[in-house]
CSV table of C-alpha atoms in Angstrom, one decimal:
chain,number,residue,atom,x,y,z
A,1,UNK,CA,56.1,-3.6,-25.7
A,2,UNK,CA,55.4,-2.3,-22.2
A,3,UNK,CA,52.1,-2.0,-20.7
A,4,UNK,CA,51.2,1.4,-19.0
A,5,UNK,CA,48.0,1.7,-17.0
A,6,UNK,CA,46.5,4.9,-17.3
A,7,UNK,CA,45.7,8.1,-14.7
A,8,UNK,CA,47.4,7.5,-11.0
A,9,UNK,CA,44.8,8.4,-8.4
A,10,UNK,CA,45.9,10.8,-5.5
A,11,UNK,CA,45.5,8.2,-2.5
A,12,UNK,CA,48.4,7.3,-0.3
A,13,UNK,CA,48.5,4.0,-2.0
A,14,UNK,CA,48.9,5.5,-5.3
A,15,UNK,CA,51.8,7.4,-3.9
A,16,UNK,CA,53.7,4.2,-2.8
A,17,UNK,CA,52.8,3.0,-6.0
A,18,UNK,CA,54.4,5.9,-7.8
A,19,UNK,CA,57.4,5.6,-5.6
A,20,UNK,CA,57.7,1.9,-6.8
A,21,UNK,CA,57.6,3.1,-10.4
A,22,UNK,CA,60.4,5.8,-10.0
A,23,UNK,CA,62.5,3.6,-8.3
A,24,UNK,CA,61.9,0.7,-11.6
A,25,UNK,CA,62.8,3.6,-13.8
A,26,UNK,CA,66.2,4.6,-12.1
A,27,UNK,CA,67.4,1.0,-13.1
A,28,UNK,CA,67.3,2.3,-16.7
A,29,UNK,CA,67.0,0.4,-20.2
A,30,UNK,CA,63.2,-0.4,-21.2
A,31,UNK,CA,62.0,-2.6,-18.0
A,32,UNK,CA,58.2,-3.2,-17.9
A,33,UNK,CA,56.1,-1.2,-15.3
A,34,UNK,CA,52.5,-0.5,-14.5
A,35,UNK,CA,50.4,2.4,-12.8
A,36,UNK,CA,47.1,1.7,-11.2
A,37,UNK,CA,44.4,4.3,-11.0
A,38,UNK,CA,42.7,3.6,-7.3
A,39,UNK,CA,39.8,5.8,-6.4
A,40,UNK,CA,38.6,5.8,-2.7
A,41,UNK,CA,41.9,6.1,-0.9
A,42,UNK,CA,43.7,3.5,1.4
A,43,UNK,CA,40.4,1.7,2.1
A,44,UNK,CA,39.8,1.0,-1.7
A,45,UNK,CA,39.7,-2.8,-2.4
A,46,UNK,CA,42.3,-3.1,-5.3
A,47,UNK,CA,40.7,-6.1,-6.5
A,48,UNK,CA,37.4,-4.6,-7.5
A,49,UNK,CA,39.3,-1.5,-9.5
A,50,UNK,CA,38.6,-2.0,-12.9
A,51,UNK,CA,41.9,-2.0,-14.8
A,52,UNK,CA,42.4,-1.1,-18.6
A,53,UNK,CA,45.9,-1.9,-20.4
A,54,UNK,CA,47.1,0.2,-23.1
A,55,UNK,CA,50.4,-1.1,-25.0
A,56,UNK,CA,52.8,1.5,-26.0
A,57,UNK,CA,56.4,1.5,-27.6
A,58,UNK,CA,59.1,2.8,-25.4
A,59,UNK,CA,62.2,3.8,-27.3
A,60,UNK,CA,64.6,4.1,-24.4
A,61,UNK,CA,64.2,5.0,-20.8
A,62,UNK,CA,67.7,5.7,-20.1
A,63,UNK,CA,68.1,8.5,-23.1
A,64,UNK,CA,67.5,11.5,-20.5
A,65,UNK,CA,64.1,12.4,-22.3
A,66,UNK,CA,60.8,12.7,-20.5
A,67,UNK,CA,58.6,9.7,-20.0
A,68,UNK,CA,55.6,11.9,-21.8
A,69,UNK,CA,58.1,12.3,-24.7
A,70,UNK,CA,58.7,8.5,-25.3
A,71,UNK,CA,55.2,7.2,-25.0
A,72,UNK,CA,53.1,7.8,-28.2
A,73,UNK,CA,49.8,9.3,-27.5
A,74,UNK,CA,47.1,6.6,-27.2
A,75,UNK,CA,44.8,6.0,-30.3
A,76,UNK,CA,41.6,4.6,-28.6
A,77,UNK,CA,38.2,6.1,-29.5
A,78,UNK,CA,36.0,7.2,-26.6
A,79,UNK,CA,32.5,6.6,-26.7
A,80,UNK,CA,29.7,8.2,-24.8
A,81,UNK,CA,25.9,8.7,-25.1
A,82,UNK,CA,23.0,11.2,-23.7
A,83,UNK,CA,19.8,12.9,-24.2
A,84,UNK,CA,19.3,16.5,-25.5
A,85,UNK,CA,17.9,18.5,-22.8
A,86,UNK,CA,15.7,21.7,-23.3
A,87,UNK,CA,18.2,24.6,-23.6
A,88,UNK,CA,21.1,22.6,-25.0
A,89,UNK,CA,23.8,24.2,-27.2
A,90,UNK,CA,26.6,22.8,-29.2
A,91,UNK,CA,28.9,23.8,-26.2
A,92,UNK,CA,26.7,22.3,-23.4
A,93,UNK,CA,26.1,19.3,-25.2
A,94,UNK,CA,29.5,18.4,-26.2
A,95,UNK,CA,30.9,19.4,-22.8
A,96,UNK,CA,28.7,16.9,-21.1
A,97,UNK,CA,29.8,14.3,-23.5
A,98,UNK,CA,33.5,14.9,-22.7
A,99,UNK,CA,34.1,16.8,-25.9
A,100,UNK,CA,36.7,19.7,-25.9
A,101,UNK,CA,36.7,20.7,-29.6
A,102,UNK,CA,36.0,24.7,-30.6
A,103,UNK,CA,36.0,23.5,-34.2
A,104,UNK,CA,32.9,20.8,-33.6
A,105,UNK,CA,31.3,23.2,-31.5
A,106,UNK,CA,31.5,26.2,-34.2
A,107,UNK,CA,30.3,23.5,-37.0
A,108,UNK,CA,27.4,22.4,-35.1
A,109,UNK,CA,26.4,26.1,-34.1
A,110,UNK,CA,26.3,26.9,-37.7
A,111,UNK,CA,25.1,23.9,-39.5
A,112,UNK,CA,21.2,24.5,-40.8
A,113,UNK,CA,20.2,20.6,-40.2
A,114,UNK,CA,21.9,20.8,-36.3
A,115,UNK,CA,20.0,23.9,-36.0
A,116,UNK,CA,16.4,22.8,-37.2
A,117,UNK,CA,17.1,19.1,-35.5
A,118,UNK,CA,19.1,19.6,-32.6
A,119,UNK,CA,18.7,22.9,-30.8
A,120,UNK,CA,15.8,23.7,-28.9
A,121,UNK,CA,14.8,20.1,-28.7
A,122,UNK,CA,15.1,17.6,-26.0
A,123,UNK,CA,15.0,13.9,-25.4
A,124,UNK,CA,16.6,13.1,-28.8
A,125,UNK,CA,19.4,10.3,-28.2
A,126,UNK,CA,23.0,11.5,-28.8
A,127,UNK,CA,26.1,9.2,-29.4
A,128,UNK,CA,29.6,10.6,-29.9
A,129,UNK,CA,32.9,8.9,-30.9
A,130,UNK,CA,36.0,11.0,-29.8
A,131,UNK,CA,40.0,10.8,-29.7
A,132,UNK,CA,41.5,10.2,-26.5
A,133,UNK,CA,42.5,14.0,-26.5
A,134,UNK,CA,38.7,14.8,-26.4
A,135,UNK,CA,38.4,15.5,-30.2
A,136,UNK,CA,35.3,14.7,-32.0
A,137,UNK,CA,35.3,12.2,-34.7
A,138,UNK,CA,31.4,11.4,-35.1
A,139,UNK,CA,28.1,12.5,-33.5
A,140,UNK,CA,24.9,10.6,-34.4
A,141,UNK,CA,21.7,12.1,-33.4
A,142,UNK,CA,18.3,9.6,-33.6
A,143,UNK,CA,14.9,10.2,-33.1
A,144,UNK,CA,11.3,8.9,-33.9
A,145,UNK,CA,9.1,11.9,-35.4
A,146,UNK,CA,6.2,9.8,-36.5
A,147,UNK,CA,4.2,6.2,-36.7
A,148,UNK,CA,6.1,5.4,-39.9
A,149,UNK,CA,8.4,2.9,-38.0
A,150,UNK,CA,11.3,4.7,-39.2
A,151,UNK,CA,13.5,7.0,-37.2
A,152,UNK,CA,15.7,9.9,-38.4
A,153,UNK,CA,19.5,9.6,-38.3
A,154,UNK,CA,21.9,12.8,-38.4
A,155,UNK,CA,25.7,12.1,-38.5
A,156,UNK,CA,28.4,14.9,-38.1
A,157,UNK,CA,31.4,13.4,-39.4
A,158,UNK,CA,35.1,14.8,-39.1
A,159,UNK,CA,36.9,14.8,-42.7
A,160,UNK,CA,40.0,12.5,-43.6
A,161,UNK,CA,42.1,15.1,-43.4
A,162,UNK,CA,40.8,16.2,-39.7
A,163,UNK,CA,40.4,20.0,-41.1
A,164,UNK,CA,36.7,20.1,-41.3
A,165,UNK,CA,33.2,18.1,-40.8
A,166,UNK,CA,30.3,16.7,-43.0
A,167,UNK,CA,26.8,16.1,-41.9
A,168,UNK,CA,24.3,14.0,-43.5
A,169,UNK,CA,20.5,13.4,-42.5
A,170,UNK,CA,18.5,10.4,-43.5
A,171,UNK,CA,15.9,7.8,-42.1
A,172,UNK,CA,16.0,4.2,-41.6
A,173,UNK,CA,13.9,1.3,-40.2
A,174,UNK,CA,13.4,0.7,-36.4
A,175,UNK,CA,13.8,-3.0,-35.6
A,176,UNK,CA,11.7,-4.5,-32.8
A,177,UNK,CA,12.8,-6.7,-29.8
A,178,UNK,CA,11.4,-8.1,-26.7
A,179,UNK,CA,12.4,-7.2,-23.1
A,180,UNK,CA,11.0,-9.1,-20.0
A,181,UNK,CA,11.5,-7.2,-16.5
A,182,UNK,CA,10.0,-7.9,-13.1
A,183,UNK,CA,10.0,-5.9,-9.7
A,184,UNK,CA,8.5,-5.2,-6.4
A,185,UNK,CA,6.4,-2.3,-5.2
A,186,UNK,CA,7.9,-0.3,-2.2
A,187,UNK,CA,6.1,3.1,-2.6
A,188,UNK,CA,4.8,3.8,-6.0
A,189,UNK,CA,4.4,2.1,-9.5
A,190,UNK,CA,6.9,4.6,-11.2
A,191,UNK,CA,9.1,4.0,-8.3
A,192,UNK,CA,9.2,0.2,-8.6
A,193,UNK,CA,9.7,0.7,-12.5
A,194,UNK,CA,12.5,2.6,-12.0
A,195,UNK,CA,14.2,0.4,-10.1
A,196,UNK,CA,13.5,-2.3,-12.5
A,197,UNK,CA,14.6,0.1,-15.5
A,198,UNK,CA,11.4,-0.2,-17.0
A,199,UNK,CA,10.5,3.0,-19.3
A,200,UNK,CA,7.9,5.5,-17.8
A,201,UNK,CA,5.6,4.9,-20.7
A,202,UNK,CA,5.7,1.0,-20.0
A,203,UNK,CA,4.5,1.6,-16.7
A,204,UNK,CA,1.8,3.9,-18.0
A,205,UNK,CA,0.4,1.1,-20.3
A,206,UNK,CA,1.0,-1.4,-17.2
A,207,UNK,CA,-1.5,0.9,-15.1
A,208,UNK,CA,-4.4,1.4,-18.1
A,209,UNK,CA,-4.3,-2.5,-18.6
A,210,UNK,CA,-5.2,-3.3,-15.2
A,211,UNK,CA,-7.1,-0.1,-14.5
A,212,UNK,CA,-10.4,-1.8,-14.3
A,213,UNK,CA,-9.1,-4.1,-11.8
A,214,UNK,CA,-6.3,-2.1,-9.8
A,215,UNK,CA,-6.9,1.7,-8.3
A,216,UNK,CA,-3.3,2.5,-8.7
A,217,UNK,CA,-3.8,5.7,-7.1
A,218,UNK,CA,-5.4,4.3,-3.8
A,219,UNK,CA,-5.0,0.5,-3.7
A,220,UNK,CA,-1.5,0.0,-4.3
A,221,UNK,CA,0.5,-1.8,-1.4
A,222,UNK,CA,4.3,-2.5,-0.4
A,223,UNK,CA,5.1,-5.9,-1.6
A,224,UNK,CA,2.8,-5.8,-4.8
A,225,UNK,CA,4.7,-7.2,-7.6
A,226,UNK,CA,4.9,-7.0,-11.6
A,227,UNK,CA,6.2,-8.6,-14.6
A,228,UNK,CA,5.9,-7.0,-18.0
A,229,UNK,CA,7.0,-8.2,-21.6
A,230,UNK,CA,7.4,-5.3,-23.9
A,231,UNK,CA,8.8,-4.3,-27.2
A,232,UNK,CA,11.6,-2.1,-27.8
A,233,UNK,CA,12.1,-0.1,-30.6
A,234,UNK,CA,15.9,-0.1,-31.7
A,235,UNK,CA,17.8,2.3,-33.9
A,236,UNK,CA,21.4,0.9,-35.2
A,237,UNK,CA,21.4,-1.5,-32.1
A,238,UNK,CA,20.4,0.6,-29.7
A,239,UNK,CA,17.0,1.1,-27.9
A,240,UNK,CA,15.3,4.1,-29.0
A,241,UNK,CA,11.9,3.8,-27.1
A,242,UNK,CA,10.0,1.3,-25.8
A,243,UNK,CA,7.0,0.1,-27.5
A,244,UNK,CA,3.9,-1.9,-26.8
A,245,UNK,CA,3.2,-4.1,-23.8
A,246,UNK,CA,3.0,-7.7,-24.9
A,247,UNK,CA,1.9,-9.4,-21.7
A,248,UNK,CA,1.7,-8.4,-18.1
A,249,UNK,CA,1.3,-9.8,-14.5
A,250,UNK,CA,0.1,-7.8,-11.6
A,251,UNK,CA,-0.2,-9.0,-7.8
A,252,UNK,CA,-2.1,-6.5,-5.7
A,253,UNK,CA,-2.4,-7.6,-1.8
A,254,UNK,CA,-1.9,-11.2,-3.0
A,255,UNK,CA,-4.6,-11.3,-5.8
A,256,UNK,CA,-3.2,-12.2,-9.4
A,257,UNK,CA,-4.3,-10.1,-12.8
A,258,UNK,CA,-2.8,-11.3,-15.9
A,259,UNK,CA,-3.1,-9.6,-19.4
A,260,UNK,CA,-1.8,-10.9,-23.0
A,261,UNK,CA,-2.3,-8.7,-26.1
A,262,UNK,CA,-4.0,-10.6,-28.9
A,263,UNK,CA,-5.3,-9.9,-32.2
A,264,UNK,CA,-7.7,-12.4,-33.7
A,265,UNK,CA,-7.5,-11.0,-37.3
A,266,UNK,CA,-4.7,-8.6,-39.0
A,267,UNK,CA,-8.0,-6.6,-40.3
A,268,UNK,CA,-9.2,-6.0,-36.7
A,269,UNK,CA,-7.5,-3.9,-33.9
A,270,UNK,CA,-5.9,-6.2,-31.0
A,271,UNK,CA,-6.9,-6.1,-27.2
A,272,UNK,CA,-5.7,-7.4,-24.0
A,273,UNK,CA,-7.3,-10.5,-22.6
A,274,UNK,CA,-7.1,-12.4,-19.4
A,275,UNK,CA,-5.2,-15.5,-19.9
A,276,UNK,CA,-8.6,-17.3,-19.8
A,277,UNK,CA,-9.7,-15.4,-22.8
A,278,UNK,CA,-12.0,-12.9,-21.4
A,279,UNK,CA,-11.6,-9.3,-22.7
A,280,UNK,CA,-10.1,-7.1,-20.2
A,281,UNK,CA,-11.5,-3.9,-22.2
A,282,UNK,CA,-14.6,-2.2,-20.3
A,283,UNK,CA,-17.7,-0.2,-21.4
A,284,UNK,CA,-16.0,2.5,-19.6
A,285,UNK,CA,-12.1,3.6,-19.0
A,286,UNK,CA,-11.1,4.3,-15.3
A,287,UNK,CA,-9.8,7.7,-16.2
A,288,UNK,CA,-10.2,10.3,-18.4
A,289,UNK,CA,-6.0,10.7,-18.5
A,290,UNK,CA,-3.3,8.4,-19.1
A,291,UNK,CA,-2.1,7.1,-15.7
A,292,UNK,CA,-2.0,10.6,-13.3
A,293,UNK,CA,-1.7,12.0,-9.7
A,294,UNK,CA,-5.2,12.2,-8.2
A,295,UNK,CA,-5.1,15.5,-6.4
A,296,UNK,CA,-8.6,15.1,-4.7
A,297,UNK,CA,-10.8,11.8,-4.7
A,298,UNK,CA,-14.3,11.3,-4.9
A,299,UNK,CA,-16.0,11.9,-1.5
A,300,UNK,CA,-15.6,14.8,1.3
A,301,UNK,CA,-12.8,17.2,1.1
A,302,UNK,CA,-11.9,21.0,2.6
A,303,UNK,CA,-12.8,23.1,-0.6
A,304,UNK,CA,-10.0,25.1,-1.4
A,305,UNK,CA,-11.9,28.4,-2.5
A,306,UNK,CA,-14.7,28.3,-0.3
A,307,UNK,CA,-12.9,27.2,2.7
A,308,UNK,CA,-15.6,24.7,4.2
A,309,UNK,CA,-15.9,20.9,4.1
A,310,UNK,CA,-18.1,19.9,1.1
A,311,UNK,CA,-18.8,16.8,-0.8
A,312,UNK,CA,-16.5,16.2,-3.7
A,313,UNK,CA,-18.7,14.7,-6.4
A,314,UNK,CA,-15.9,13.9,-8.7
A,315,UNK,CA,-12.5,13.4,-8.9
A,316,UNK,CA,-9.3,15.8,-9.8
A,317,UNK,CA,-6.6,14.9,-11.9
A,318,UNK,CA,-3.5,17.3,-11.4
A,319,UNK,CA,-1.7,17.5,-14.8
A,320,UNK,CA,0.2,20.2,-16.7
A,321,UNK,CA,-2.1,22.5,-18.9
A,322,UNK,CA,-2.5,21.2,-22.3
A,323,UNK,CA,-2.5,17.6,-21.3
A,324,UNK,CA,-5.0,15.7,-23.4
A,325,UNK,CA,-8.3,14.5,-22.3
A,326,UNK,CA,-10.0,11.7,-23.3
A,327,UNK,CA,-13.7,10.3,-23.0
A,328,UNK,CA,-14.1,7.1,-21.2
A,329,UNK,CA,-16.8,5.7,-23.2
A,330,UNK,CA,-18.8,5.9,-26.3
A,331,UNK,CA,-21.3,8.6,-26.2
A,332,UNK,CA,-22.8,12.1,-27.7
A,333,UNK,CA,-21.7,15.5,-26.5
A,334,UNK,CA,-24.7,16.8,-24.6
A,335,UNK,CA,-23.1,20.1,-24.0
A,336,UNK,CA,-19.5,21.8,-24.6
A,337,UNK,CA,-19.0,25.4,-23.9
A,338,UNK,CA,-18.7,27.8,-20.6
A,339,UNK,CA,-20.8,26.9,-17.6
A,340,UNK,CA,-20.0,28.9,-14.4
A,341,UNK,CA,-17.2,27.7,-12.2
A,342,UNK,CA,-16.7,24.8,-14.2
A,343,UNK,CA,-15.2,27.0,-17.0
A,344,UNK,CA,-14.8,25.3,-20.4
A,345,UNK,CA,-16.7,21.9,-19.8
A,346,UNK,CA,-18.2,19.0,-21.7
A,347,UNK,CA,-20.9,16.9,-20.8
A,348,UNK,CA,-21.0,13.4,-22.5
A,349,UNK,CA,-24.0,11.4,-22.7
A,350,UNK,CA,-23.7,7.7,-22.7
A,351,UNK,CA,-27.2,6.7,-22.7
A,352,UNK,CA,-29.2,4.9,-20.0
A,353,UNK,CA,-29.3,8.0,-17.8
A,354,UNK,CA,-25.2,8.0,-17.6
A,355,UNK,CA,-23.4,11.4,-18.1
A,356,UNK,CA,-19.8,12.4,-17.8
A,357,UNK,CA,-18.4,15.7,-17.0
A,358,UNK,CA,-14.9,17.0,-17.7
A,359,UNK,CA,-14.6,20.5,-16.4
A,360,UNK,CA,-11.8,23.4,-16.5
A,361,UNK,CA,-10.5,22.7,-19.7
A,362,UNK,CA,-7.9,25.2,-21.3
A,363,UNK,CA,-9.6,24.1,-24.7
A,364,UNK,CA,-12.6,22.3,-26.3
A,365,UNK,CA,-11.9,19.8,-29.0
A,366,UNK,CA,-15.8,18.5,-29.6
A,367,UNK,CA,-19.1,20.5,-30.3
A,368,UNK,CA,-22.3,20.1,-28.9
A,369,UNK,CA,-24.4,17.0,-30.7
A,370,UNK,CA,-20.9,15.5,-31.7
A,371,UNK,CA,-20.8,11.8,-31.7
A,372,UNK,CA,-17.6,10.4,-30.1
A,373,UNK,CA,-15.5,6.9,-29.2
A,374,UNK,CA,-14.1,5.7,-26.0
A,375,UNK,CA,-10.7,7.1,-25.7
A,376,UNK,CA,-11.1,10.0,-28.1
A,377,UNK,CA,-9.6,13.3,-27.1
A,378,UNK,CA,-12.4,16.1,-26.4
A,379,UNK,CA,-10.2,18.8,-25.0
A,380,UNK,CA,-7.1,19.7,-22.7
A,381,UNK,CA,-6.4,20.3,-19.1
A,382,UNK,CA,-6.5,23.8,-18.0
A,383,UNK,CA,-7.7,26.1,-14.9
A,384,UNK,CA,-10.5,27.7,-16.5
A,385,UNK,CA,-13.6,28.6,-14.1
A,386,UNK,CA,-13.3,28.3,-10.4
A,387,UNK,CA,-10.0,26.6,-10.1
A,388,UNK,CA,-6.7,27.0,-8.0
A,389,UNK,CA,-4.4,25.4,-10.8
A,390,UNK,CA,-4.4,23.3,-13.8
A,391,UNK,CA,-6.2,20.2,-13.3
A,392,UNK,CA,-9.1,18.2,-14.5
A,393,UNK,CA,-12.4,17.8,-12.6
A,394,UNK,CA,-14.1,14.5,-13.8
A,395,UNK,CA,-17.8,13.2,-12.6
A,396,UNK,CA,-19.9,10.3,-13.6
A,397,UNK,CA,-23.3,10.7,-12.8
A,398,UNK,CA,-26.1,8.1,-13.2
A,399,UNK,CA,-29.7,9.4,-13.0
A,400,UNK,CA,-28.4,12.5,-12.0
A,401,UNK,CA,-26.5,10.9,-8.8
A,402,UNK,CA,-22.7,11.7,-8.4
A,403,UNK,CA,-21.1,8.0,-8.8
A,404,UNK,CA,-17.3,7.2,-8.0
A,405,UNK,CA,-15.9,6.7,-11.5
A,406,UNK,CA,-13.5,3.8,-10.2
A,407,UNK,CA,-16.5,1.6,-9.1
A,408,UNK,CA,-17.9,2.5,-12.3
A,409,UNK,CA,-15.6,1.1,-14.4
A,410,UNK,CA,-14.9,-1.9,-12.6
A,411,UNK,CA,-18.5,-2.7,-13.0
A,412,UNK,CA,-19.1,-1.9,-16.5
A,413,UNK,CA,-19.6,-4.8,-19.1
A,414,UNK,CA,-16.7,-6.2,-20.6
A,415,UNK,CA,-15.9,-6.5,-24.6
A,416,UNK,CA,-16.7,-9.9,-26.4
A,417,UNK,CA,-13.8,-12.5,-25.4
A,418,UNK,CA,-11.6,-14.3,-27.9
A,419,UNK,CA,-13.7,-16.0,-30.2
A,420,UNK,CA,-14.0,-19.8,-30.8
A,421,UNK,CA,-12.3,-19.5,-34.3
A,422,UNK,CA,-8.9,-18.4,-32.7
A,423,UNK,CA,-9.2,-19.8,-29.4
A,424,UNK,CA,-6.5,-22.6,-30.0
A,425,UNK,CA,-3.9,-20.0,-31.4
A,426,UNK,CA,-4.8,-17.9,-28.3
A,427,UNK,CA,-4.2,-20.8,-25.9
A,428,UNK,CA,-0.9,-21.6,-26.9
A,429,UNK,CA,0.3,-18.0,-26.5
A,430,UNK,CA,-1.4,-18.0,-23.2
A,431,UNK,CA,0.6,-21.1,-22.0
A,432,UNK,CA,3.8,-19.5,-23.3
A,433,UNK,CA,3.2,-16.6,-21.3
A,434,UNK,CA,2.3,-18.4,-17.9
A,435,UNK,CA,5.6,-20.1,-18.3
A,436,UNK,CA,7.5,-16.4,-18.8
A,437,UNK,CA,5.4,-15.2,-15.6
A,438,UNK,CA,6.8,-18.2,-13.5
A,439,UNK,CA,10.1,-17.9,-14.5
A,440,UNK,CA,10.5,-14.0,-14.7
A,441,UNK,CA,11.2,-13.4,-10.7
A,442,UNK,CA,13.7,-16.4,-10.7
A,443,UNK,CA,15.5,-14.6,-13.8
A,444,UNK,CA,15.6,-11.1,-11.8
A,445,UNK,CA,16.9,-12.8,-8.7
A,446,UNK,CA,19.8,-14.3,-10.7
A,447,UNK,CA,20.7,-10.9,-12.5
A,448,UNK,CA,20.6,-9.1,-9.3
A,449,UNK,CA,23.0,-11.6,-7.8
């Protein structure tokens, strides 16, 4: 057996190495040799280059035949993963995954299950297994289509004779695991979570949990830190999507905020609590959209249409048309319809002379007189009325006066704390959570080193 390393690089070092191999071959009779692929030229550090050894049987180096004819084709399997993109076709997907197999492309183009579940979709996880000469062996597509706790699995596999493919679509149960991550803010929350390999929907949950304490649009500071423990939902052992945040800590301008998901009873919905047992839920949400970019804060601004400085009596949230809008508190729809420059607008009466206004909507999902609950979707972002582009204009009025929604949310009453009946169980979880928060930065530092 002789060891052959794949793929010679085009550097000067590689050329010298090839010369040495040629000299060795000139000696005849089956000696041992190795070829290394060194990217980066003469400056490459050979000690840092990953080397993979492949054993092949060589019949005879003195037979007069070419080396390629004497070495059997490698039999290893290539594995690659990616996600479907909008506009993907069978050819573009397989090419991106390193597969050059016209027969596989043709099969994926005509298979009805592939047509219905792959093409025109996006963000569905794809994994392939291919031969060393880039022929497709298997393709797996996995995705979640509902909240049943299951995932869909579509498998395309080459037949035993290698002449055709077969396909199968089935479902299987998602499995849960937990992950811990920690990071430091340099410029934005999403930038910090991206650097820590935390999924975007976990970052959104993080901002939602602490929205009543931290204004993530205005008060985020460089050097702020976060630690988060969250669920991952796995399909066939591979992470498919992130689940619920189980606990979190955020340090903003030196002040620490902590949260723990806790369900007092299986028949009651869970909630986030501070580790002292106080409920983080407030009577009003800080935002009618999930964490989003604020394009115009409460206060004075230069009006983009009237071209003059005016007091801006609300908050504008830039978002794509169709983004769901939720009510920030329980109440009754005072008015839902068209109103002058507001376009499609909803006025929600929350009692005690408190009214919220949601303007420029592309659609209305509620009617005048309807009772609604906090977090209920009431419509979608649009650009109706006097608007320069898709966004939500949101106002909070108390006794007819315009108020800063963020301050109202922070000052609003909290929901009930942990009850005495479940306090002991909660305290044990809280103590374990504190320990995680203490060791998380050390673990992250160790991993980085």
